[in-house]
XYZ file of C-alpha atoms in Angstrom:
97
model
C -150.046 51.086 168.883
C -153.696 50.907 169.832
C -155.011 54.290 170.984
C -158.062 54.657 173.230
C -159.685 57.891 174.382
C -161.107 59.059 177.725
C -164.400 60.035 176.065
C -166.083 60.516 172.684
C -165.513 64.292 172.662
C -161.764 63.864 173.115
C -161.723 61.197 170.395
C -163.391 63.607 167.940
C -160.865 66.328 168.773
C -157.952 63.924 168.250
C -159.222 62.313 165.040
C -161.209 64.953 163.147
C -159.307 67.800 161.531
C -162.161 70.327 161.793
C -162.653 69.602 165.507
C -158.910 69.914 166.151
C -158.712 73.361 164.595
C -161.985 74.586 166.103
C -161.194 73.525 169.669
C -157.414 74.015 169.786
C -156.436 76.480 167.073
C -154.056 75.943 164.165
C -150.634 75.646 165.859
C -151.798 73.265 168.614
C -153.821 71.225 166.083
C -150.674 70.833 163.972
C -148.795 69.480 166.990
C -151.665 67.137 167.845
C -151.692 65.697 164.303
C -147.976 64.964 164.624
C -148.261 63.338 168.065
C -151.244 61.205 166.962
C -149.260 60.006 163.921
C -146.407 59.043 166.265
C -148.798 57.118 168.510
C -150.371 55.191 165.649
C -146.993 54.312 164.104
C -145.320 53.224 167.376
C -145.334 49.555 168.389
C -145.118 50.355 172.100
C -144.593 53.277 174.458
C -140.818 52.763 174.419
C -140.802 53.718 170.713
C -141.938 57.227 171.679
C -138.994 58.145 173.921
C -136.551 58.885 171.095
C -139.149 60.536 168.859
C -139.583 64.234 168.156
C -142.565 64.754 170.490
C -140.545 65.491 173.652
C -142.320 62.582 175.341
C -141.686 62.387 179.078
C -143.031 60.798 182.249
C -145.034 62.946 184.605
C -144.415 62.884 188.341
C -146.022 63.732 191.688
C -149.818 63.619 191.453
C -149.571 62.825 187.707
C -147.299 59.808 188.238
C -148.048 56.925 185.888
C -148.877 59.238 182.989
C -146.762 60.365 180.056
C -146.964 63.573 178.112
C -145.983 64.778 174.650
C -145.571 68.378 173.485
C -148.121 69.919 171.128
C -146.815 73.488 171.376
C -144.815 75.571 173.840
C -147.356 74.998 176.639
C -149.927 72.480 175.384
C -149.513 68.737 176.015
C -151.250 65.478 175.207
C -151.470 63.309 178.351
C -151.573 59.509 178.113
C -151.792 56.512 180.438
C -150.468 53.948 181.235
C -146.770 54.720 181.149
C -145.336 51.188 181.072
C -142.720 51.028 178.293
C -143.862 47.657 176.942
C -147.527 48.575 176.649
C -148.904 48.538 173.104
C -152.157 50.249 174.105
C -152.519 53.740 175.550
C -155.423 55.951 176.560
C -155.456 59.650 175.737
C -156.553 61.224 179.028
C -156.477 64.895 178.099
C -155.118 67.714 175.985
C -154.201 70.610 178.223
C -151.923 73.449 179.209
C -150.906 72.300 182.692
C -148.135 74.871 183.138
């Protein structure tokens, strides 16, 4: 799947090991590496649903986005959420709980 990023800073965090660890810490960085590998290996969003990342659709004011678990509280948030889409944008990495 083609992965785009909301901005250059987020792209560095998602693609550079040192930035991941510096900004997110070891456990969250480990989860991010796993979710990014899933994104790059998937053909479309529908391939994520049965994967290990606890991928799920968001609702209410976050409708149209999907989220995958990085740790107990941290999530990677993507858009769009159409199952047949082969291109996604990473919107954020956050603890929205």
